[in-house]
XYZ file of C-alpha atoms in Angstrom:
140
model
C 49.940 50.998 -2.028
C 48.926 47.364 -2.484
C 46.710 46.788 -5.506
C 44.734 43.788 -4.292
C 43.433 43.022 -7.791
C 46.981 42.657 -9.147
C 48.467 41.413 -5.865
C 51.369 43.792 -6.191
C 52.624 46.840 -4.407
C 53.749 50.015 -6.157
C 56.244 52.348 -4.536
C 57.208 55.654 -6.224
C 60.844 56.807 -6.273
C 62.374 60.001 -7.635
C 66.030 59.772 -8.660
C 67.939 62.295 -6.571
C 71.346 63.904 -7.127
C 73.077 61.564 -4.653
C 71.761 58.558 -6.619
C 73.698 59.236 -9.829
C 77.328 58.412 -10.542
C 79.977 60.191 -12.578
C 78.291 58.941 -15.767
C 75.103 60.773 -14.677
C 73.100 57.550 -14.366
C 71.729 55.790 -11.293
C 74.467 53.731 -9.648
C 73.594 50.035 -9.286
C 73.737 50.209 -5.481
C 70.963 52.798 -5.512
C 68.716 50.405 -7.422
C 69.286 47.928 -4.581
C 68.305 50.651 -2.083
C 65.102 51.328 -4.047
C 64.235 47.607 -3.860
C 64.950 47.526 -0.111
C 62.807 50.597 0.499
C 59.906 49.176 -1.513
C 60.180 45.780 0.232
C 60.066 47.350 3.703
C 57.028 49.465 2.816
C 55.302 46.489 1.160
C 55.705 44.311 4.250
C 54.800 47.021 6.753
C 51.769 48.147 4.725
C 50.582 44.520 4.789
C 50.813 44.749 8.578
C 54.003 42.812 9.226
C 56.210 43.565 12.194
C 59.754 43.720 10.813
C 61.097 42.732 14.229
C 59.067 39.669 15.220
C 59.705 38.476 18.758
C 62.930 36.427 19.025
C 63.383 36.497 15.226
C 65.141 38.409 12.511
C 64.081 38.718 8.893
C 67.152 38.055 6.726
C 67.942 38.378 3.045
C 69.391 35.187 1.554
C 69.405 35.989 -2.162
C 69.289 38.938 -4.526
C 69.275 38.804 -8.322
C 69.103 41.926 -10.498
C 68.659 42.097 -14.266
C 69.340 45.564 -15.641
C 67.503 46.541 -18.814
C 67.962 50.329 -19.084
C 69.474 53.187 -17.115
C 67.755 55.838 -15.027
C 68.889 59.453 -14.709
C 68.596 62.406 -12.365
C 64.992 63.388 -11.508
C 63.440 60.410 -13.284
C 60.164 59.369 -11.664
C 60.257 55.615 -11.153
C 57.833 53.050 -9.796
C 59.041 49.936 -7.977
C 56.533 47.067 -8.153
C 56.831 44.305 -5.534
C 55.023 40.966 -5.572
C 55.409 37.522 -4.027
C 56.566 34.892 -6.517
C 56.816 31.902 -4.175
C 56.767 30.850 -0.580
C 57.490 27.703 1.358
C 57.698 27.006 5.077
C 61.096 28.728 5.402
C 61.480 31.127 2.466
C 59.669 33.951 0.760
C 60.752 35.031 -2.728
C 59.757 38.509 -3.884
C 59.759 39.754 -7.462
C 60.368 43.362 -8.448
C 60.146 45.572 -11.486
C 61.379 49.127 -11.729
C 59.753 51.210 -14.432
C 59.923 54.717 -15.786
C 56.427 55.118 -17.139
C 55.832 51.966 -19.200
C 59.558 51.430 -19.791
C 61.085 48.510 -17.848
C 64.466 49.419 -16.334
C 65.143 46.519 -14.004
C 63.751 43.134 -13.048
C 64.829 41.520 -9.770
C 64.106 38.867 -7.165
C 65.059 38.594 -3.517
C 64.662 35.815 -1.015
C 63.984 36.402 2.652
C 63.737 34.027 5.585
C 63.127 34.109 9.322
C 66.070 33.466 11.634
C 65.916 32.662 15.342
C 67.781 35.538 17.009
C 69.300 33.260 19.671
C 70.345 30.179 17.699
C 70.927 31.984 14.377
C 69.128 29.129 12.627
C 66.529 29.573 9.904
C 63.059 28.771 11.270
C 59.602 28.492 9.729
C 57.748 31.736 9.143
C 55.320 32.518 11.958
C 51.857 31.327 10.898
C 50.372 34.834 11.178
C 52.897 35.980 8.516
C 52.530 32.912 6.317
C 48.741 33.160 6.257
C 48.800 36.775 5.024
C 51.516 36.083 2.455
C 49.718 33.100 0.895
C 47.040 35.462 -0.398
C 49.623 37.446 -2.371
C 51.498 34.710 -4.221
C 51.250 35.395 -7.948
C 54.229 33.546 -9.346
C 56.754 34.962 -11.770
C 55.547 37.933 -13.807
C 57.036 39.118 -17.069
């Protein structure tokens, strides 16, 4: 759910058996999946079509900073917020927490690509207008 006062979205995740590795901690690729899942729900809950006509939404960057591990059946919350946006790019910030404990901080960059030419194009104005209201900058 989007908290309009904080301009961030919170998405709950429970660590499942298939998420842990032989060390009994969440494998790093699963953290990426949690971020992807939260990003998709954030954008769709804001009313965005993830398949805009003649365009694709593409990931161009991903940066993860691990702070602590997560284990089987941990209840986590993924927070998503917009840190910056220009005509062509949207940068999202993320935090994954277990209660008040920060486990991971991340950013990802997405852009719009013309599905025919495969060139990056400006975000459709209807997307850009909605996103501008959610820019909060970097959050620590």
